[in-house]
Coordinates of C-alpha atoms and ligand atoms in Angstrom, one line a residue:
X15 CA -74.2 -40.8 1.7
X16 CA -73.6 -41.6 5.1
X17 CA -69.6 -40.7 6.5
X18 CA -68.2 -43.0 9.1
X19 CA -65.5 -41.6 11.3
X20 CA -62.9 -43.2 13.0
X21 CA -62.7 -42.9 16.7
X22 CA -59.5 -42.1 18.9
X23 CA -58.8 -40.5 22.5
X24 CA -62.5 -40.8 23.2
X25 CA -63.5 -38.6 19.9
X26 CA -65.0 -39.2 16.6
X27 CA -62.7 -37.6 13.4
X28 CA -62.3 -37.4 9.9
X29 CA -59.1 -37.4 7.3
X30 CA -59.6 -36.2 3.7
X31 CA -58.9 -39.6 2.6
X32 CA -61.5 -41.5 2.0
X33 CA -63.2 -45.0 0.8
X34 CA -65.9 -45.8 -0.2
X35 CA -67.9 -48.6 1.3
X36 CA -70.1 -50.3 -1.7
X37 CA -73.7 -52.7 -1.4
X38 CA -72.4 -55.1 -3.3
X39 CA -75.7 -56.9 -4.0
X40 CA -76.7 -53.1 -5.9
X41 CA -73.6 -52.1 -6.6
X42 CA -74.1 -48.5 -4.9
X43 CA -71.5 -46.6 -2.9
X44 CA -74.1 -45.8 0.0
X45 CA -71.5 -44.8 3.1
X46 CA -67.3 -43.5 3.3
X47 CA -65.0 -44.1 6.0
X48 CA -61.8 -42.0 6.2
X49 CA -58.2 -43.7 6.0
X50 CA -56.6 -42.8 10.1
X51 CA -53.5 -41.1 9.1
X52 CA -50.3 -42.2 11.0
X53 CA -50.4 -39.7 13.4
X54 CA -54.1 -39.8 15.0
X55 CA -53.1 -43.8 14.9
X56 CA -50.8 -42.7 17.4
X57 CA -52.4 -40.4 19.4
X58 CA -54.7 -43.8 19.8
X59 CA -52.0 -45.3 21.0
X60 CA -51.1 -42.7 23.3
X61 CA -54.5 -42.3 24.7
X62 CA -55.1 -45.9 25.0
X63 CA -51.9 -46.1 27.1
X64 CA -53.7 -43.7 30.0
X65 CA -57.1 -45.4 29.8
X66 CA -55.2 -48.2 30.4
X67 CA -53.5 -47.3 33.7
X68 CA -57.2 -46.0 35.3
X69 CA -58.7 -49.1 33.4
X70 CA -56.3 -51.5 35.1
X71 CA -57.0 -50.4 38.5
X72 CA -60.5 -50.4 38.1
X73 CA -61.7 -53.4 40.6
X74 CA -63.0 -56.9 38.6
X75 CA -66.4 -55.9 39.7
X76 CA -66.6 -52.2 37.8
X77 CA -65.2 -53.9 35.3
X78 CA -67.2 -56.3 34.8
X79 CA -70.6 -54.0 34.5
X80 CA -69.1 -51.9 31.7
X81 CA -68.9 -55.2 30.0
X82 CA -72.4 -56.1 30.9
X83 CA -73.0 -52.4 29.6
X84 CA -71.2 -53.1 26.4
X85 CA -73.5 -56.1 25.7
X86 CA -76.3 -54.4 26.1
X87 CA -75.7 -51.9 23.9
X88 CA -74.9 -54.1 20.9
X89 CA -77.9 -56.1 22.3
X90 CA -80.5 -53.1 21.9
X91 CA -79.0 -51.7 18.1
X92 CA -78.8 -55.2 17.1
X93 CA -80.9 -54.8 14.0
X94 CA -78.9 -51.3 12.9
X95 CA -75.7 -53.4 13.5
X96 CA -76.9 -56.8 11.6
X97 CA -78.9 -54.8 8.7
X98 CA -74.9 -52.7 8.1
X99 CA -72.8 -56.6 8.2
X100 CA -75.3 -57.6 5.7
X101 CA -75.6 -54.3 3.1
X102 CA -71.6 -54.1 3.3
X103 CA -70.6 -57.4 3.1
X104 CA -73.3 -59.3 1.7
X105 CA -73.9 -62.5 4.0
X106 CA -77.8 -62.9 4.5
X107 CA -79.1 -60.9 7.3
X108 CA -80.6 -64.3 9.4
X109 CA -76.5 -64.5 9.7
X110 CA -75.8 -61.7 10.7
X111 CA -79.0 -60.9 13.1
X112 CA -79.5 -64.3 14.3
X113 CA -75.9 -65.4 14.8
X114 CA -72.8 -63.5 14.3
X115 CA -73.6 -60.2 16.4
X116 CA -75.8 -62.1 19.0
X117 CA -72.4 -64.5 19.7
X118 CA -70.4 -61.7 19.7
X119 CA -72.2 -59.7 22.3
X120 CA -72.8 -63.1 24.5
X121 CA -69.1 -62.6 25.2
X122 CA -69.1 -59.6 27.0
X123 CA -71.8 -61.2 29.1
X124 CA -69.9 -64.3 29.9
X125 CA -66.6 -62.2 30.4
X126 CA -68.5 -60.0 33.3
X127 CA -69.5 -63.1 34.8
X128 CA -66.1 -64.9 34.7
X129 CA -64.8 -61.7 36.1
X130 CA -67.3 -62.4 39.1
X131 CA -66.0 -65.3 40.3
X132 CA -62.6 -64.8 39.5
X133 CA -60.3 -65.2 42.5
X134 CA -56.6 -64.3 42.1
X135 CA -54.1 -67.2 43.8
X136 CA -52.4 -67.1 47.0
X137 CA -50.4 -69.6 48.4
X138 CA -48.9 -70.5 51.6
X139 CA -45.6 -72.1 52.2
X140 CA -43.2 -72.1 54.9
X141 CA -41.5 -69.3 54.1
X142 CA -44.4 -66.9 53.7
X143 CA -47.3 -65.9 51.1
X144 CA -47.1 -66.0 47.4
X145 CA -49.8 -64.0 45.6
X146 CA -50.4 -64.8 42.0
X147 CA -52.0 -61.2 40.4
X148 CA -53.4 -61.0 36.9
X149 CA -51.6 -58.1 35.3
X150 CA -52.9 -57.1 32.0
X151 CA -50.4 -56.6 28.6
X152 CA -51.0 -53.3 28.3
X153 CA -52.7 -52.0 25.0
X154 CA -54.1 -54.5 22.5
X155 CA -53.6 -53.7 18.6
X156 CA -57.1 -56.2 17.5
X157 CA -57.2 -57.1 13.8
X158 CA -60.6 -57.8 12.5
X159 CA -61.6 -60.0 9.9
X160 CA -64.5 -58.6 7.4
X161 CA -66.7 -61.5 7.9
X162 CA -67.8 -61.6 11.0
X163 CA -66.6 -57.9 12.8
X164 CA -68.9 -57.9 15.9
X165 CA -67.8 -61.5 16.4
X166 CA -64.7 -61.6 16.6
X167 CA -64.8 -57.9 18.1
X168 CA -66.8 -60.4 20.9
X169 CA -64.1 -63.0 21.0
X170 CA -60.9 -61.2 21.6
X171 CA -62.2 -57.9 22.8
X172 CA -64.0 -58.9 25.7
X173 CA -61.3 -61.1 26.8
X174 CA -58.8 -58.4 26.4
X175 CA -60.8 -55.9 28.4
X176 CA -61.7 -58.3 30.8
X177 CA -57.8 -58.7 31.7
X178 CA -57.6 -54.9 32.2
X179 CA -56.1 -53.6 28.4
X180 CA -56.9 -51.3 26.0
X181 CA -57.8 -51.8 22.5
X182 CA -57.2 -49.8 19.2
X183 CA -58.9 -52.0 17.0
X184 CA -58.6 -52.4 13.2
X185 CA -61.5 -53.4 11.1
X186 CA -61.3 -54.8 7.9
X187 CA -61.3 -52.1 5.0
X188 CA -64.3 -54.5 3.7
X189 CA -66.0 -54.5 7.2
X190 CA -65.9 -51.6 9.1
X191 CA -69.6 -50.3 9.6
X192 CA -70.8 -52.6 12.1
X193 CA -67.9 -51.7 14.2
X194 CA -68.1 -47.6 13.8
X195 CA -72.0 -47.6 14.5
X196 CA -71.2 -49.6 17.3
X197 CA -69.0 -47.4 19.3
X198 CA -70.9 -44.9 18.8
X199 CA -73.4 -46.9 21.4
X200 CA -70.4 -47.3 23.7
X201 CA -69.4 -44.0 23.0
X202 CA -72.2 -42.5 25.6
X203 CA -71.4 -45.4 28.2
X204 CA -69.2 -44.2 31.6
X205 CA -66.2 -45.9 30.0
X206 CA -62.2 -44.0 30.1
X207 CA -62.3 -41.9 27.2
X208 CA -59.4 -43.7 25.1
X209 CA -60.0 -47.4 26.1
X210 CA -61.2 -48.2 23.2
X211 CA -60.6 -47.0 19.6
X212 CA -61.3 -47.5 15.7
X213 CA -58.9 -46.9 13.7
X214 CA -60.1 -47.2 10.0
X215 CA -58.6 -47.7 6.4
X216 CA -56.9 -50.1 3.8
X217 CA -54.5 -52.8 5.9
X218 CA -51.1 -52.1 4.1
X219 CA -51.5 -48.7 5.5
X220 CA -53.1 -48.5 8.7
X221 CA -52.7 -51.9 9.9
X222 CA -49.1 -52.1 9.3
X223 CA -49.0 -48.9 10.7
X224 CA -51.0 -50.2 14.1
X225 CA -48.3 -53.3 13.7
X226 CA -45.7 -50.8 13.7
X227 CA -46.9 -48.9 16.9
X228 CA -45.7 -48.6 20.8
X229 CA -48.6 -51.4 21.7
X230 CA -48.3 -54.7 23.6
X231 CA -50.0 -57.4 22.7
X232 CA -51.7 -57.9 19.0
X233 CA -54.8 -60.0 18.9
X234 CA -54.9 -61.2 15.0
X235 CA -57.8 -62.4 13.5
X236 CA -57.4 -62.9 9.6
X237 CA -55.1 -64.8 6.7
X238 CA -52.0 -66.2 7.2
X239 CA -50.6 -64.5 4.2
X240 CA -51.4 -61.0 6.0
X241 CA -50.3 -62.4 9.1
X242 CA -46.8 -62.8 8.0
X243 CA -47.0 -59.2 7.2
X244 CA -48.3 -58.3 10.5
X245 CA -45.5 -60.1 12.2
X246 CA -42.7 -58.4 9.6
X247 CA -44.2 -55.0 10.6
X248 CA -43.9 -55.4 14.1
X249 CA -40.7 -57.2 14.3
X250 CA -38.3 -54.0 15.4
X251 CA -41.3 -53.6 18.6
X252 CA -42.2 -57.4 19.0
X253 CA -45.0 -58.1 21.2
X254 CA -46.6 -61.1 22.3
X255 CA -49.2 -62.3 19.3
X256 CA -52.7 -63.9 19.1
X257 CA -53.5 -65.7 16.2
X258 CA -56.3 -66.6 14.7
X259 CA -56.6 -67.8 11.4
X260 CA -58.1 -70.1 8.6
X261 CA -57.8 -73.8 7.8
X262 CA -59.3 -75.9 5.0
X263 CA -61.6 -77.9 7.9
X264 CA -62.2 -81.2 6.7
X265 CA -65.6 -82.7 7.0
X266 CA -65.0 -86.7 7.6
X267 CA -68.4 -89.2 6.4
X268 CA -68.1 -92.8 7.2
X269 CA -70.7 -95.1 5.7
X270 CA -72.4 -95.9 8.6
X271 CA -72.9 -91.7 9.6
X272 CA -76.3 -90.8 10.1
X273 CA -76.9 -89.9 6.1
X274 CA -79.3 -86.8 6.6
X275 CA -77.3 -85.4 9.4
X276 CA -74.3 -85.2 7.7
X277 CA -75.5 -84.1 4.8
X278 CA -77.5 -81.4 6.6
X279 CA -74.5 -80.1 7.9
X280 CA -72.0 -80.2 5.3
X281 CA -74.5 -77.9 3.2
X282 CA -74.3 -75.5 6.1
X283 CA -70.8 -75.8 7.1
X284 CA -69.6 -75.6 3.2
X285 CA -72.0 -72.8 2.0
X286 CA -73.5 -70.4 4.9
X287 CA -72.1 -66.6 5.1
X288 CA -71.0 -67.4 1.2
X289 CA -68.3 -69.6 2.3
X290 CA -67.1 -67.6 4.3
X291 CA -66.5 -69.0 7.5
X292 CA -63.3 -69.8 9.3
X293 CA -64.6 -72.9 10.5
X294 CA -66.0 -73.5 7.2
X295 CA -65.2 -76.9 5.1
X296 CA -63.7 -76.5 2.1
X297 CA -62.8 -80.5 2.3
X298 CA -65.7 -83.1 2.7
X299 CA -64.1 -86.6 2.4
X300 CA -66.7 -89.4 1.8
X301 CA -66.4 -93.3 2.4
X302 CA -66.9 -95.6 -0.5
X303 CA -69.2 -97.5 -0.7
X304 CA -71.8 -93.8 0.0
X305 CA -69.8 -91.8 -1.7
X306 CA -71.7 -91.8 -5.2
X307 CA -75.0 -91.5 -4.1
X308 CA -73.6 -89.1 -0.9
X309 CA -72.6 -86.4 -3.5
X310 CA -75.7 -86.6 -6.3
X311 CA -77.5 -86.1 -3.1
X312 CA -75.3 -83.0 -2.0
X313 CA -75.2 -81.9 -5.4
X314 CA -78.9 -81.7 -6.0
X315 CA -80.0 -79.8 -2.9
X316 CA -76.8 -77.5 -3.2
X317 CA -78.3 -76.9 -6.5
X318 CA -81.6 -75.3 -4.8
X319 CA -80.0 -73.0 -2.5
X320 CA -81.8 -69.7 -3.4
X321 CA -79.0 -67.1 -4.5
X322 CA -79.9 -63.8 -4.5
X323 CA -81.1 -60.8 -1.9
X324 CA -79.3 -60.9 1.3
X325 CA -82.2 -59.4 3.2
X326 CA -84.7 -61.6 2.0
X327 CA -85.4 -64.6 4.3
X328 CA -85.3 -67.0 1.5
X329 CA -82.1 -66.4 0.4
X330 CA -79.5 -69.1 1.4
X331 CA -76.4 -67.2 -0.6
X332 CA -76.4 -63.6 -1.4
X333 CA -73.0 -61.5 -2.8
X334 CA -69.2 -61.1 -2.4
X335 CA -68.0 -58.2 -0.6
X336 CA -66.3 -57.0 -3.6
X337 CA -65.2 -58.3 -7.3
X338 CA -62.0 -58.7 -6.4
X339 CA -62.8 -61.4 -3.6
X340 CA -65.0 -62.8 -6.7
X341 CA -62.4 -62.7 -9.1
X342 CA -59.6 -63.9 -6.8
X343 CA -62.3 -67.2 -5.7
X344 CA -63.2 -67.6 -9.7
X345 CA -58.9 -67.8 -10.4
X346 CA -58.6 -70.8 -7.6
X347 CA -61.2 -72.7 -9.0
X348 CA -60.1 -72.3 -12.7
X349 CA -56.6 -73.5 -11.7
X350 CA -58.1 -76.4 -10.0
X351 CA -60.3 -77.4 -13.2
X352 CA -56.9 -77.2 -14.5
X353 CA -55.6 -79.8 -12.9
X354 CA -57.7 -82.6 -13.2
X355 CA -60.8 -81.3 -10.8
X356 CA -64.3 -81.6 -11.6
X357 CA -66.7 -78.9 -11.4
X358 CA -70.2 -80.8 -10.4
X359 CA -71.8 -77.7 -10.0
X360 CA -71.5 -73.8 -9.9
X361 CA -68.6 -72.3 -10.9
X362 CA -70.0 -69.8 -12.7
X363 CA -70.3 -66.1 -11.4
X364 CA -73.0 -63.7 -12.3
X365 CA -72.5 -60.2 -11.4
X366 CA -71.1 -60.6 -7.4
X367 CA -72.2 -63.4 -6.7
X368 CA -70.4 -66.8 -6.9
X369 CA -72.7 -69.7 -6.9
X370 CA -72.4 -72.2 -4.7
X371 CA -69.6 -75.0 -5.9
X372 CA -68.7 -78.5 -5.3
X373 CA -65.4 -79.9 -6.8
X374 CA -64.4 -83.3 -7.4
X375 CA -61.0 -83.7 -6.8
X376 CA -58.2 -86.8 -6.4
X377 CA -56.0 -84.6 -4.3
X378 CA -56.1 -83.6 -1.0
X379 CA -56.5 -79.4 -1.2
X380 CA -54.2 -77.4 1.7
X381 CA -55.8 -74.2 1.2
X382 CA -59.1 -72.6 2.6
X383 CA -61.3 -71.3 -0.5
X384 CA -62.6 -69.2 2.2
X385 CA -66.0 -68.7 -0.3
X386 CA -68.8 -70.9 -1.4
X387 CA -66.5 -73.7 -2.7
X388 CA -65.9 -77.1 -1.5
X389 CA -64.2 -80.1 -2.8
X390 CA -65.2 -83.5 -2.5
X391 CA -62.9 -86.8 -2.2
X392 CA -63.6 -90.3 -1.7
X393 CA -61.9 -92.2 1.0
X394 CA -61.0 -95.9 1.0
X395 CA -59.2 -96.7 4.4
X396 CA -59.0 -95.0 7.8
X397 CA -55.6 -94.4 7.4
X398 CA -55.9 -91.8 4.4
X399 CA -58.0 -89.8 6.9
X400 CA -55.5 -90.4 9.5
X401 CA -53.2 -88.9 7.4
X402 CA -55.5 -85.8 6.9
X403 CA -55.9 -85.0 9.8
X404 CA -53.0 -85.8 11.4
X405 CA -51.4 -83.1 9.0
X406 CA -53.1 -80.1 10.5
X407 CA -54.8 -78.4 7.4
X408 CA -57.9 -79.3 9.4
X409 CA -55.9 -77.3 12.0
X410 CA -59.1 -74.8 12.9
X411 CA -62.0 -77.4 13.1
X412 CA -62.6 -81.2 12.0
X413 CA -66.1 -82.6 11.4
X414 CA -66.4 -86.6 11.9
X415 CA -69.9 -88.0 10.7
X416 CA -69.8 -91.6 12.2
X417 CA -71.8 -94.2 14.3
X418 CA -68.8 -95.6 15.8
X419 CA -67.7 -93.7 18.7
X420 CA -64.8 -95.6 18.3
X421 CA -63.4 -94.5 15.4
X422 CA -64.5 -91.0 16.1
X423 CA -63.0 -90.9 19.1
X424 CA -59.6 -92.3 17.8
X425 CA -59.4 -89.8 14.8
X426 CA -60.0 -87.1 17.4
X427 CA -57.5 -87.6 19.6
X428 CA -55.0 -88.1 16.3
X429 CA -56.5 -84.5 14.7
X430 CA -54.4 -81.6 15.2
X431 CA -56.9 -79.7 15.2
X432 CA -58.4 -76.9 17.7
X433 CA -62.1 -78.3 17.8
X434 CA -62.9 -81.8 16.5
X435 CA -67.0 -82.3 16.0
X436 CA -68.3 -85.5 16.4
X437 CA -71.8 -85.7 14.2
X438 CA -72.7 -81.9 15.2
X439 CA -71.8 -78.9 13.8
X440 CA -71.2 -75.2 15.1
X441 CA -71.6 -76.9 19.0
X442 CA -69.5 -74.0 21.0
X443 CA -70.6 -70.9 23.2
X444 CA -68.8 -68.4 25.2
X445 CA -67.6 -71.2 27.3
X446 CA -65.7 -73.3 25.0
X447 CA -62.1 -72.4 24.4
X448 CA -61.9 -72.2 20.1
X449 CA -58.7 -71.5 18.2
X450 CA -56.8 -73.0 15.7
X451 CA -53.7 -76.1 15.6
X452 CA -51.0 -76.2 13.3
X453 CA -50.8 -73.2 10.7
X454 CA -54.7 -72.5 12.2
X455 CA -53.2 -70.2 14.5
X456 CA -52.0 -69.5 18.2
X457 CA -53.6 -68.7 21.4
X458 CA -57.1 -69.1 22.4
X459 CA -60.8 -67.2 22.3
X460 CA -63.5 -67.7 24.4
X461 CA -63.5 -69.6 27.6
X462 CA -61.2 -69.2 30.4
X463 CA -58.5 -70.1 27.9
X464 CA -59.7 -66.5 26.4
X465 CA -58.9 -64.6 29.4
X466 CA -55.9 -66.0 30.5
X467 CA -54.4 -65.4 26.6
X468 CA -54.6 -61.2 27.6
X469 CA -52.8 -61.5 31.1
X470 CA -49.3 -61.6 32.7
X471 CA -49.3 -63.8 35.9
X472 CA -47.4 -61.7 38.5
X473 CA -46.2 -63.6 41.6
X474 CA -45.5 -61.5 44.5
X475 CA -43.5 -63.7 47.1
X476 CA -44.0 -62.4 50.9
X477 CA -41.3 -63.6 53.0
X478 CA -42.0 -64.2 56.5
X479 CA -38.5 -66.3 57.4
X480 CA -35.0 -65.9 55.8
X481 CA -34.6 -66.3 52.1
X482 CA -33.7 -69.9 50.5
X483 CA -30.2 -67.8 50.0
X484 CA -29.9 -65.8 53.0
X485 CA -25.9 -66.8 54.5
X486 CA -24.8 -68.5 51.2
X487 CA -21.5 -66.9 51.0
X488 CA -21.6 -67.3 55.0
X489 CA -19.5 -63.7 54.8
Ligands
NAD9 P1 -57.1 -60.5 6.0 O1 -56.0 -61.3 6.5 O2 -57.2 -60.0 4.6 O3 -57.3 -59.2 7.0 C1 -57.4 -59.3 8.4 C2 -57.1 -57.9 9.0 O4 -55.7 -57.5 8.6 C3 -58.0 -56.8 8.4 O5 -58.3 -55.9 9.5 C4 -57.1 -56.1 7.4 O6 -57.4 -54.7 7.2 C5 -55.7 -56.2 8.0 N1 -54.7 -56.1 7.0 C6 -54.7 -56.5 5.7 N2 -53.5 -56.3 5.1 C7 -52.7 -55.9 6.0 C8 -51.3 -55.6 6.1 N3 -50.5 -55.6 5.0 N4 -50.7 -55.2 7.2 C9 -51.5 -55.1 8.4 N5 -52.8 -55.4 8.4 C10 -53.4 -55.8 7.3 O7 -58.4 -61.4 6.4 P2 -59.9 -61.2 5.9 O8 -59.9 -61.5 4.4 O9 -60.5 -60.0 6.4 O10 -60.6 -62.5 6.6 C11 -60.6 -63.8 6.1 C12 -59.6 -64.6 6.8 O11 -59.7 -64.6 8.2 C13 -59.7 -66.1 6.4 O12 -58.4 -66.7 6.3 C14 -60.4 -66.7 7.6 O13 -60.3 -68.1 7.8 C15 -59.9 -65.9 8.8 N6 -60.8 -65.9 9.9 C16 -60.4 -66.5 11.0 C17 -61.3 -66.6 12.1 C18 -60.9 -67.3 13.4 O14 -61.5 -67.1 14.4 N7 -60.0 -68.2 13.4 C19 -62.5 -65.8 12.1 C20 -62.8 -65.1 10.9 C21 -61.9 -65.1 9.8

């Protein structure tokens, strides 16, 4: 079985405590990684803190090939790195090899770029020279989400080194692999021995251990029911905080939306990576008048989504990470039946796997399923979607399906929401700035948004006449 150690101060170690890391589409323990006692956390810390200083001073341009160097190294073990998403977490390996680490490396491209041409302000008054410098946080405590590690490793780290910080990074207990065999890559690069590390092991532990710690900025990708823990855990050391989270993410279809279109993209948006997306719908809300024959439609092709291998190009939905993510899914959509949905399809798990689900429900859900689930509502007037998403549980991402540009263009400028899609799906890059609204989250990814989220503008004011003050006691 393979072992996975952590990696601090530039080395690779190992505790006694252990977990084991399970395929859950055979069921097989097939790799360990070790639980980072509190103390080599903070030796993390403490050699992050001196990478950081050399790191800081390092000019944009150096900077800016380790993170070309950085890409290319995810970019040349991308198979190794998309084959260990898919075996540990089960979403099907066209995900993770033709998507999620792909986008994730992009980053550190576009970051080295940004870098490039990034000037740093000076001003000139009558009094003298103001310089506006980009001073970094410090060292970053990253949360990762077990979805999509080497993604969202792309969209905050690359930002964060970019500004000039260090990371210790925290992978999810359910998604660390990716992440370990990664560093190992950047491991043999000419990068500060400390400047980045893994720290591994169940969140209670180490990652309100990590929230604890001496750091200065926490980048947070993940729940907002850990999120409140994160921010209880830090609260004797706050620090400035980056959050990313979930949203339900409403899919909108008029009557007069391009029928195949939407459809096309409501399947992918409710049911690739199992659900689990953040910008994922778990909300489609359909126009009368389509609504009927909209959803016997949706219904009958969800109904042919192949379930089964995740390596197999065929398959459309593979497993859960784990049977308590199943089980946990399988309770949220009982207690719905409970009260008054209607179960049109799925709904009933084999073995890991949780088929894909469409409920019909009267009420308007306020919770991501964050699995392959999605509900389904018809809509009368403009003003019940108004309402939606005017109420920021589409806080992350809102789909509008619609001819009109009109109405499309007035319900996204109502939306609190981060991104609003009009008839397209998935339609951002390295470029575009993507976080959440509302409950979604705070802060920004990507985009010069990204960068400017991991520094500290410092204005240095150069006097070349008397201050504004200078003689104001006239003493
Ligand atoms: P999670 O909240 O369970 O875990 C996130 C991270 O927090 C993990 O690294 C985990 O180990 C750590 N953690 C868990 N318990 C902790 C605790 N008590 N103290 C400190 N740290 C702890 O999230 P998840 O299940 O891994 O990911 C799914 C969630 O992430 C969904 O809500 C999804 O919408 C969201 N997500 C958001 C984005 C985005 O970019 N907005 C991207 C991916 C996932």
């Amino acid at each position: 079985m393979q072992q996975y150690s952590y990696y601090v101060g530039g080395e690779f170690r190992d505790s006694k405590d252990k977990i084991d890391v399970i395929d859950p589409f055979t069921q097989e323990k097939f790799a360990r990684i070790s639980q980072t006692p509190p103390e080599e956390l903070n030796f993390a810390v403490d050699r992050a803190k001196a990478a950081q200083k050399k790191w800081q001073d390092t000019e944009f341009k150096e900077r800016a090939h380790l993170l070309r160097e950085v890409a290319e190294s995810i970019f040349d073990s991308l198979r190794t790195l998309a084959e260990l998403e898919t075996r540990e977490i089960g979403k099907t390996l066209k995900e993770s090899l033709f998507v999620d680490i792909p986008l994730g490396a992009d980053c550190f491209n576009y970051y080295a770029a940004f870098l490039q041409s990034l000037e740093e302000e000076s001003l000139q008054s009558e009094l003298g020279i103001d310089l506006v410098k980009y001073d970094p946080f410090g060292v970053a405590g990253v949360y990762l989400p077990y979805n999509v590690p080497v993604m969202i490793f792309g969209f905050s780290c690359a930002a964060a080194l970019a500004a000039g910080n260090a990371l210790v990074i925290k992978p999810s207990e359910y998604g660390s692999l990716s992440i370990l065999e990664m560093v190992k890559a950047i491991d043999k690069l000419d990068i500060p021995k400390g400047l980045i590390n893994v720290v591994t092991g169940q969140g209670s532990d180490v990652g309100r251990h990590l929230a604890e710690a001496d750091i200065d900025i926490i980048s947070f990708t993940g729940s907002m029911k850990t999120l409140k823990k994160v921010a209880l855990a830090s609260a004797q050391t706050p620090k400035k905080m980056i959050c990313e989270l979930g949203g339900v993410n409403a899919a909108v279809v008029f009557s007069d939306a391009d029928r195949e279109a939407a459809i096309q993209n409501v399947l992918a948006s409710s049911f690739m990576k199992q659900g689990q997306m953040c910008i994922g719908s778990s909300l489609v809300l359909i126009e009368e008048g389509i609504y009927e024959e909209f959803v016997k439609d949706l219904v009958e092709r969800t109904k042919k989504i192949k379930i089964g291998n995740p390596f197999s190009p065929e398959t459309g939905i593979g497993p859960l990470p784990t049977k308590k993510h199943l089980e946990e899914v399988h309770a949220k959509v009982n207690q719905m039946r409970k009260s008054g949905s209607k179960v049109l399809c799925g709904a009933d798990p084999k073995g890991y796997f949780y088929p894909p689900t469409i409920l019909e429900s009267k009420e308007i859900i306020c919770e991501e399923f964050f699995a392959p689930v999605v509900v389904v509502k018809e809509f009368k007037t403009s003003q019940e979607v108004e309402r939606v998403v005017e109420s920021g549980i589409s806080g992350l991402v809102l789909q509008i399906w619609t001819s009109d540009m009109g109405v499309a263009n007035s319900l996204a400028k109502k939306a609190r929401s981060g991104t609003v899609w009009i008839n397209t799906f998935t339609q951002m890059n390295s470029q575009t700035p993507f976080g959440g609204a509302g409950r979604s989250g705070w802060g920004r990814s990507l985009g010069r948004f990204g960068f400017f989220e991991y520094v500290q503008p410092k204005h240095i004011g150069i006097g070349f006449k008397p201050s504004p003050v200078w003689g104001w006691f006239g003493v």
